[in-house]
Short mmCIF file of C-alpha atoms and ligand atoms in Angstrom, two decimals:
data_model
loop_
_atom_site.label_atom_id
_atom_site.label_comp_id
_atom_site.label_asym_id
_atom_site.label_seq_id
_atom_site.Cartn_x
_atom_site.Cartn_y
_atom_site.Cartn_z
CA UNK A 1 24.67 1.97 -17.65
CA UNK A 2 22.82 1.24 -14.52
CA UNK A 3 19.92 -1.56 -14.29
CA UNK A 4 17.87 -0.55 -11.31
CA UNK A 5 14.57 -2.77 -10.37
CA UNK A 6 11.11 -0.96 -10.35
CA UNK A 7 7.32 -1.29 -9.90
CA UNK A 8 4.61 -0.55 -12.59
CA UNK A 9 2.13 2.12 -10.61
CA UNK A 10 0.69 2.83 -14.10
CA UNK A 11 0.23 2.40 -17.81
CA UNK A 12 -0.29 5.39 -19.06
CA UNK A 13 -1.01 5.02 -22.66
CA UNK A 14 2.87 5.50 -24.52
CA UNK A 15 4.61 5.13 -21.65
CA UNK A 16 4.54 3.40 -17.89
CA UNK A 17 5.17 5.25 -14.60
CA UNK A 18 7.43 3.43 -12.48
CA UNK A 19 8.20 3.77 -8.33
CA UNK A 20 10.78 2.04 -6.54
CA UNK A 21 8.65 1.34 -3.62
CA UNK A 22 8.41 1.23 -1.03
CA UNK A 23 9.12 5.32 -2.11
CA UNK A 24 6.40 7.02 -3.88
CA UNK A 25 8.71 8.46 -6.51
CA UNK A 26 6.95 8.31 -10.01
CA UNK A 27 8.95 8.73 -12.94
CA UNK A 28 7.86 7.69 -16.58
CA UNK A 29 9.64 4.93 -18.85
CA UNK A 30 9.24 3.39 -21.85
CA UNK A 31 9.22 0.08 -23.35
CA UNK A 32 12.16 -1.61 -25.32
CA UNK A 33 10.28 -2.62 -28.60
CA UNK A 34 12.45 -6.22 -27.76
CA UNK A 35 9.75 -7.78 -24.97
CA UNK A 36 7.56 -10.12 -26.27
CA UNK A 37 4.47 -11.34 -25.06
CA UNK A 38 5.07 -14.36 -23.35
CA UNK A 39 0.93 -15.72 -23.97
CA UNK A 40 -0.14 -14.34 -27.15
CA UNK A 41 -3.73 -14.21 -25.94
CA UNK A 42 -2.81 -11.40 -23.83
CA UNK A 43 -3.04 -7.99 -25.15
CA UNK A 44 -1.03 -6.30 -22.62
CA UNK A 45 2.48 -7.16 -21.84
CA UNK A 46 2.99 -4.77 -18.52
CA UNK A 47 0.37 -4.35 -15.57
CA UNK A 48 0.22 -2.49 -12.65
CA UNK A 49 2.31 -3.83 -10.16
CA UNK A 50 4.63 -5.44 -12.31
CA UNK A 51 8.01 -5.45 -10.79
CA UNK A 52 10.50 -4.51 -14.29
CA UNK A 53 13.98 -3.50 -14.72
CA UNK A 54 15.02 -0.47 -16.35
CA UNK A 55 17.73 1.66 -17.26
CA UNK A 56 18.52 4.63 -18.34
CA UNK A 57 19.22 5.43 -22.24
CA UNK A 58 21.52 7.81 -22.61
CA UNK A 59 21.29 8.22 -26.63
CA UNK A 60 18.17 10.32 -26.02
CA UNK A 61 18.03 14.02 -25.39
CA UNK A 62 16.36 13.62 -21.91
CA UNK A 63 17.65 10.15 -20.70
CA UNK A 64 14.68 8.46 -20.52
CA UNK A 65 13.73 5.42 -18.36
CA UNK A 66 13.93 2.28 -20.51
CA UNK A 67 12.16 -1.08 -19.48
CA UNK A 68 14.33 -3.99 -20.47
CA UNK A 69 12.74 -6.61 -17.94
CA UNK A 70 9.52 -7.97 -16.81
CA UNK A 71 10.41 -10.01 -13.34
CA UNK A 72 8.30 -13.28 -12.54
CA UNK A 73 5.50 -12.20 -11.49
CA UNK A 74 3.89 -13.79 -8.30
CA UNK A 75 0.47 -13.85 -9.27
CA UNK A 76 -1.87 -11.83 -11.24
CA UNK A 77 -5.33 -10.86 -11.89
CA UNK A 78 -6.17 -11.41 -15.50
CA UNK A 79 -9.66 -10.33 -17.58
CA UNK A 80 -11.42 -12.13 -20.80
CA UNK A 81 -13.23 -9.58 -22.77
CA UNK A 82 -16.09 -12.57 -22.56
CA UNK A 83 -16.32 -15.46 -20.84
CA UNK A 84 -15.29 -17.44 -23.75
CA UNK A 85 -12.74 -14.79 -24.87
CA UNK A 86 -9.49 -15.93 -26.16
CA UNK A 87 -8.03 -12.45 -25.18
CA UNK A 88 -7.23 -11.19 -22.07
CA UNK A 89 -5.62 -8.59 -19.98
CA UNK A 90 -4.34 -8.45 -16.90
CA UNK A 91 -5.59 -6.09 -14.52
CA UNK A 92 -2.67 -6.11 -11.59
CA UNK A 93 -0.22 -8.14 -10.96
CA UNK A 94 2.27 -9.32 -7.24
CA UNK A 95 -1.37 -8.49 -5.15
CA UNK A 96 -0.46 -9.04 -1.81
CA UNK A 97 -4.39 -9.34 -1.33
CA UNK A 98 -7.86 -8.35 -2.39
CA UNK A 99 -10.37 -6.59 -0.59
CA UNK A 100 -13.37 -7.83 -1.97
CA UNK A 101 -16.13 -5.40 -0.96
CA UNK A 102 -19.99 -6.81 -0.05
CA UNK A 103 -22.97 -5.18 1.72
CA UNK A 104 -25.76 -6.87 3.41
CA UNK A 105 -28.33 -4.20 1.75
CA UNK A 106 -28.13 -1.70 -0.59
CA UNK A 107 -26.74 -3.83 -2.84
CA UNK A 108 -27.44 -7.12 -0.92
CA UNK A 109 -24.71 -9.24 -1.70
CA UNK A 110 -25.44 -12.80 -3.76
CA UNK A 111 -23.61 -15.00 -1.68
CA UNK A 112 -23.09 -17.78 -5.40
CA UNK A 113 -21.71 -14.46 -6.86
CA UNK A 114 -18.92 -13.40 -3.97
CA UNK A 115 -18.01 -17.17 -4.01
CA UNK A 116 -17.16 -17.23 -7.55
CA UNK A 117 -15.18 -14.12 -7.17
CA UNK A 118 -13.65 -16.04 -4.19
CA UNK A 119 -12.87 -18.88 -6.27
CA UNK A 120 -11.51 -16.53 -8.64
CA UNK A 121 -8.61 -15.24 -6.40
CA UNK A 122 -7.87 -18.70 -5.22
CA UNK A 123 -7.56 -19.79 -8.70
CA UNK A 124 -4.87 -16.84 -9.23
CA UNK A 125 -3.09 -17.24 -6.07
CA UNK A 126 -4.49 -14.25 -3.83
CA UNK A 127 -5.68 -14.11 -0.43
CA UNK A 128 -8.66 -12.48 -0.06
CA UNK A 129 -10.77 -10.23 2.91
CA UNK A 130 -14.33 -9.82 2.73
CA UNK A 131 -15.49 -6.65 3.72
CA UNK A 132 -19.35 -6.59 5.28
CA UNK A 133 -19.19 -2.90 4.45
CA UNK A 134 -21.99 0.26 5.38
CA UNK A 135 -22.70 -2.08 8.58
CA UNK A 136 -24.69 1.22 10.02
CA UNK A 137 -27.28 0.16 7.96
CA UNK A 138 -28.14 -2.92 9.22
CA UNK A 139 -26.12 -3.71 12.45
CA UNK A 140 -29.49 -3.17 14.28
CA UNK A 141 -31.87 -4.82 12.04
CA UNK A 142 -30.42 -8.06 11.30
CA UNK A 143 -27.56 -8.84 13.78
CA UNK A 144 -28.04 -12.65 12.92
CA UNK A 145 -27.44 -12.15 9.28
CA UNK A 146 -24.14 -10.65 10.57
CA UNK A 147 -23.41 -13.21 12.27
CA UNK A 148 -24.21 -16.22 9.94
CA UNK A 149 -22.62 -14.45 7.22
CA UNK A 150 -18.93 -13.87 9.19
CA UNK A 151 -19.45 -17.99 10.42
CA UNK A 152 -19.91 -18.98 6.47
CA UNK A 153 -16.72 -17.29 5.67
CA UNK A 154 -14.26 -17.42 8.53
CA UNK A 155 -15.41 -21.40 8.46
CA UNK A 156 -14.33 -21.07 5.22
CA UNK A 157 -10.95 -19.39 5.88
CA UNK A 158 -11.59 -15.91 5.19
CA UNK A 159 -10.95 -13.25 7.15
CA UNK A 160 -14.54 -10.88 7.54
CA UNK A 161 -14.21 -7.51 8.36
CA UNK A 162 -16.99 -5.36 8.73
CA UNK A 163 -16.95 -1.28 7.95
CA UNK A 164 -19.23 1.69 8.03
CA UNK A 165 -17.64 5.39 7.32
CA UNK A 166 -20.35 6.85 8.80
CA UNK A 167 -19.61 5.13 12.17
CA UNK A 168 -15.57 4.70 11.57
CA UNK A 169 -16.19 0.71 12.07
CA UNK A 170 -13.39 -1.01 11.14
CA UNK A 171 -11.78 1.74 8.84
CA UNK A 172 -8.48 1.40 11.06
CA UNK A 173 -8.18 -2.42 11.55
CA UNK A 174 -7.87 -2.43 7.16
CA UNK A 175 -6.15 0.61 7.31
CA UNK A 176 -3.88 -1.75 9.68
CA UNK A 177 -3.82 -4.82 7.37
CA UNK A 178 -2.95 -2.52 4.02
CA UNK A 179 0.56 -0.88 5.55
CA UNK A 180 3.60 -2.75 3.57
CA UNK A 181 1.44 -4.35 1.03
CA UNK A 182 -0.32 -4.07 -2.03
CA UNK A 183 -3.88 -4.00 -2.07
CA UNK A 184 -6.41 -4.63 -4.72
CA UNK A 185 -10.06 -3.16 -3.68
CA UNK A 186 -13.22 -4.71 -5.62
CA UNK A 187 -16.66 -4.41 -5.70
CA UNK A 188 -20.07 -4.07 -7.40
CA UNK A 189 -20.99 -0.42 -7.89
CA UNK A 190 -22.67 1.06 -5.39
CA UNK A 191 -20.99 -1.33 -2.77
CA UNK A 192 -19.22 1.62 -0.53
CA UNK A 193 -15.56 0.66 -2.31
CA UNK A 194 -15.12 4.97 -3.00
CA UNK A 195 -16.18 5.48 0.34
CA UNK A 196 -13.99 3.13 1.95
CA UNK A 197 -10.70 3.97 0.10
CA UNK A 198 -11.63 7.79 0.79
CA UNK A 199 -11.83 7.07 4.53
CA UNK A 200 -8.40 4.76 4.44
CA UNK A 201 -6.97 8.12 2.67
CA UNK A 202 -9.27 11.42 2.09
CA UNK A 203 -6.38 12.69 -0.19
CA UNK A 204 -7.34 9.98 -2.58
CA UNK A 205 -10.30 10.70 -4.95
CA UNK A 206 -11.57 7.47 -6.58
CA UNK A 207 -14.32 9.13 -8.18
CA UNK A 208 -11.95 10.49 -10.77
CA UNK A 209 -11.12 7.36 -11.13
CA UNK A 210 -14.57 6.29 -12.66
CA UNK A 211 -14.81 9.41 -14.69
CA UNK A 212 -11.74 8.19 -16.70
CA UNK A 213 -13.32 4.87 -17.10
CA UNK A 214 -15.81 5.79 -18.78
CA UNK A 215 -14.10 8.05 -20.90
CA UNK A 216 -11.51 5.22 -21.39
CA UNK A 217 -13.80 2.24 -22.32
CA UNK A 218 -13.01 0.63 -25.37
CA UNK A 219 -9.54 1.99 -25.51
CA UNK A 220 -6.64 -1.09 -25.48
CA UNK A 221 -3.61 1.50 -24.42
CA UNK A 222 -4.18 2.63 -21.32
CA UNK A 223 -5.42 0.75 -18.24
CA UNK A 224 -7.71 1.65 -16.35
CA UNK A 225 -6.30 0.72 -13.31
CA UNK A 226 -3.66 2.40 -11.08
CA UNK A 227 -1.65 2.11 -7.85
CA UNK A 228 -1.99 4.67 -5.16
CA UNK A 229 0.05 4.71 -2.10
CA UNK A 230 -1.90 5.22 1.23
CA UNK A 231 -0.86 8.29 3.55
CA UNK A 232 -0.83 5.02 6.41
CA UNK A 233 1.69 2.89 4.46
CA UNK A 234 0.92 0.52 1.74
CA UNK A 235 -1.12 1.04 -1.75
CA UNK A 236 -4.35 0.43 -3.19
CA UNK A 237 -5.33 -0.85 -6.68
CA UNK A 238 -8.90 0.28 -7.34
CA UNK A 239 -10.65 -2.34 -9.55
CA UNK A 240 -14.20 -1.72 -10.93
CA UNK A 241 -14.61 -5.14 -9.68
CA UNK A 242 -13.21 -8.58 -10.16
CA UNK A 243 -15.11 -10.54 -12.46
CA UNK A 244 -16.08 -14.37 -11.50
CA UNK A 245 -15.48 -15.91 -14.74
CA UNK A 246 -17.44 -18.56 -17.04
CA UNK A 247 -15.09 -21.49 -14.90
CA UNK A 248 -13.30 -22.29 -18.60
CA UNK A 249 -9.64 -22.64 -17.63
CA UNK A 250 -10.79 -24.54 -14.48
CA UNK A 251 -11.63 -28.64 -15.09
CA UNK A 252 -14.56 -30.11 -13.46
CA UNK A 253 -12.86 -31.92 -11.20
CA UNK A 254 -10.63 -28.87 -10.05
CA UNK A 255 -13.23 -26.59 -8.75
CA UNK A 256 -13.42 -28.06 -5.63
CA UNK A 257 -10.08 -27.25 -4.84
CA UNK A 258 -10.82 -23.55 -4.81
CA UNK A 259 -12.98 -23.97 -2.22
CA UNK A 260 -10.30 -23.76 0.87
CA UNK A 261 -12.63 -25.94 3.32
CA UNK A 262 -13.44 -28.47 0.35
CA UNK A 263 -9.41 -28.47 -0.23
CA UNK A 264 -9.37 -29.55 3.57
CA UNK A 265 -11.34 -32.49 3.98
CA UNK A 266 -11.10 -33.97 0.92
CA UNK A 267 -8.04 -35.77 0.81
CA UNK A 268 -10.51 -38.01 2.93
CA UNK A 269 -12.89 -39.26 0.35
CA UNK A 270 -12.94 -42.81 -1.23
CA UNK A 271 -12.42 -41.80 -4.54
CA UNK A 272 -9.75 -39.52 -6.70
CA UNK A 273 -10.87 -37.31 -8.51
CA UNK A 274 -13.96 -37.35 -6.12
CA UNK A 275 -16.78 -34.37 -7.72
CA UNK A 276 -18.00 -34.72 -4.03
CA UNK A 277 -21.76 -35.24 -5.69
CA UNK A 278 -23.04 -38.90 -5.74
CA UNK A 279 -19.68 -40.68 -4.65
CA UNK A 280 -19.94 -42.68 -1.78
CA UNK A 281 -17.41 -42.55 1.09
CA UNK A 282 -16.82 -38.30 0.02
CA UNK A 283 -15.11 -36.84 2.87
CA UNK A 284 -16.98 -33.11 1.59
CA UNK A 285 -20.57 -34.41 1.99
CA UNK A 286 -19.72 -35.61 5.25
CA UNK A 287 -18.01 -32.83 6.60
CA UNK A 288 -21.43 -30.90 5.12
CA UNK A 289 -23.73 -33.06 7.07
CA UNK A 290 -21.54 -32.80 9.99
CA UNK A 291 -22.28 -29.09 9.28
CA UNK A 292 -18.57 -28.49 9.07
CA UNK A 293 -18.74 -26.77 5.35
CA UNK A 294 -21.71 -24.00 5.12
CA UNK A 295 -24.57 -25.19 3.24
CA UNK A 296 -24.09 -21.80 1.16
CA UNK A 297 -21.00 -22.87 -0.02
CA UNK A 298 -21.74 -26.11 -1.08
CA UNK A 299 -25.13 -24.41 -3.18
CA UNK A 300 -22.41 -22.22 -4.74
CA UNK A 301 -20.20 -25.14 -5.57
CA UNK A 302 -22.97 -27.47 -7.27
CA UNK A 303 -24.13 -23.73 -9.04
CA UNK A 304 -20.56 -23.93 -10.84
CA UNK A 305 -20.47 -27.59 -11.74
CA UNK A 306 -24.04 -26.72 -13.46
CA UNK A 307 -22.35 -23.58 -15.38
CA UNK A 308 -19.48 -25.72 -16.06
CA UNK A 309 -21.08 -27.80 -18.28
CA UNK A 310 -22.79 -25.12 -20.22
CA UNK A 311 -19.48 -23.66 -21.14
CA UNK A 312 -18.15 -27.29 -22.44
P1 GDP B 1 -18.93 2.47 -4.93
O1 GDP B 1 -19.79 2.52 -6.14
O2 GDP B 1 -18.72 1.07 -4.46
O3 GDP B 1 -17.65 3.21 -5.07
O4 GDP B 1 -19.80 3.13 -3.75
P2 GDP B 1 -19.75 4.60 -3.14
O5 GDP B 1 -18.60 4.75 -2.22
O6 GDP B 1 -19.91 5.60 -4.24
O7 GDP B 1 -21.08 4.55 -2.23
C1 GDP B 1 -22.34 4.26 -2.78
C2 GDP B 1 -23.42 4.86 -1.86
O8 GDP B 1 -23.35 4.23 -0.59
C3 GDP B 1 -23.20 6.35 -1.60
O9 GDP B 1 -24.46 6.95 -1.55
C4 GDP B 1 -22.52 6.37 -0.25
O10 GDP B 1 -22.79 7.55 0.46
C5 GDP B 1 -23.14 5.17 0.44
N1 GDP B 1 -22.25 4.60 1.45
C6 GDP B 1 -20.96 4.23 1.28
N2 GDP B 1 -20.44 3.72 2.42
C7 GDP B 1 -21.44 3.80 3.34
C8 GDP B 1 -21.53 3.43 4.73
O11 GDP B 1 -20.59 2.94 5.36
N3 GDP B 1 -22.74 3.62 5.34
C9 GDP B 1 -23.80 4.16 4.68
N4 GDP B 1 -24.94 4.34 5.37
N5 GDP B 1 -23.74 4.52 3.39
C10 GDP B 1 -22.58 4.34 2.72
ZN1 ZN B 2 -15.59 -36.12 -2.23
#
């Protein structure tokens, strides 16, 4: 008896498929009844991109893959039915990094909305690219809007890159950044996220992707998520989007810290905790005034100390 390390590409309702990447070489498995949940508020005890050992049980007529293992995981990317849902799932888990998908029109992009999803990822320990996608659309009508948005976020430590399939913009540089890792893709409906992983990889088909989630909705067994290795080199998770949660596992005081530039400066202020509001000698409102942290940000940050206290 062998034990031989794999990755989750997909739950797939009574059993998992497994790939020992970097080769795309799916084979199913099952679960040993033995692993327990570690949190009992999560419903599912395997996600996509779980790294798990295995190995193979002999006793049954075909030799079927057996999970024994779940390894550490790195990070993850976890879902509450509700906001104030005990239960959760989680979604993916050892993201290298998201690609979290925005448009300047058609949907126009709520800047309080992608910071909370930015928040999000900091909070579970993934770096994150914005994408300024269908660019074609607006490159020549508001070039400064371009440019204020990219200066918000790479002053905030994000990397901006902006796309348009119709044009090819960009479609290589993340095509670039995705080889060797894995890749979670989010974004609001309607956002260009198909269209983007189609161009990375026209032998991938997200639509059926959606089709199945519908289909699937309700249903506890099988996620709706799933790993697809790019014909370029690396793989995509394609999430119907990464929620920005109700802030309840997050203290007051803590949100800050998910704001990388906030995290920066603010080791300087007078006071620890410091909610970088009303305190005098606050390193944050300085660096704000000094125009050092967007404006933007800041609007989004006092947004989620407001919704904070709503939830408590
Ligand atoms: P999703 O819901 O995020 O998966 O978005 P889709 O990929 O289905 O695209 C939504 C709509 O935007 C479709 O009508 C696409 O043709 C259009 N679209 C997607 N990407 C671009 C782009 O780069 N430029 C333009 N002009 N339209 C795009
Ligand atoms: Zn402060």
């Amino acid at each position: 008896m062998s034990l031989q390390e794999a990755t989750v590409v997909k739950n797939a309702g009574s059993h998992y498929l497994l790939s020992a990447l970097p080769s795309w070489d799916v084979f199913p498995a099952v679960l040993r009844g033995k692993i327990r949940l570690k949190a009992s508020e999560i419903t599912n005890p395997i996600a996509v991109g779980d790294r798990v050992r295995y190995e193979w049980d002999s006793d049954g007529p075909d030799g079927m893959a057996v999970i024994t293992e779940i390894l550490p995981r790195r990070n993850y990317v976890i879902r509450r039915s509700t906001n104030l849902s005990r239960q959760a799932h989680i979604i993916a888990a050892n993201v290298d990094r998201a690609y979290l998908i925005v448009s300047l029109l058609f949907p126009e992009v709520k800047l309080p909305f992608l910071d909370r999803i930015l928040v999000t990822c900091e909070l579970y320990g993934i770096p994150a690219t914005i994408v300024l996608s269908k660019t074609d659309l607006y490159r020549d009508v508001a070039p400064e809007q371009i440019a204020r948005f990219r200066e918000i976020y790479e002053g905030a430590g994000y990397p901006v890159i902006e796309t348009s399939v119709r044009t090819g913009e960009g479609i290589d540089e993340i095509r670039r950044a995705c080889n060797g890792c894995v890749n979670l893709f989010s974004g609001e409906s309607g956002v260009g996220k198909s269209s983007l992983i189609k161009a990375l990889d026209p032998s991938l088909d997200p639509k059926i992707g959606e089709i199945s989630l519908a289909h699937l909705q309700g249903k506890h067994t099988t996620s709706l998520y799933e790993m697809y290795p790019l014909a370029s080199g690396g793989y995509v998770i394609d999430s119907p989007g990464i929620r920005g949660f109700g802030l309840v596992d997050v203290e007051k005081e803590e949100i800050a810290r998910y704001f990388p530039e906030m995290l920066r400066v603010s080791e300087g202020c007078r006071f620890t905790p410091c909610t970088h509001t009303h305190e005098p000698g606050c390193a944050v409102k300085a660096a704000l005034d000094a125009g050092e942290i967007a404006p933007e940000r800041y609007n989004s940050y006092l947004g989620m100390l407001e919704e904070d206290k709503k939830f408590r």
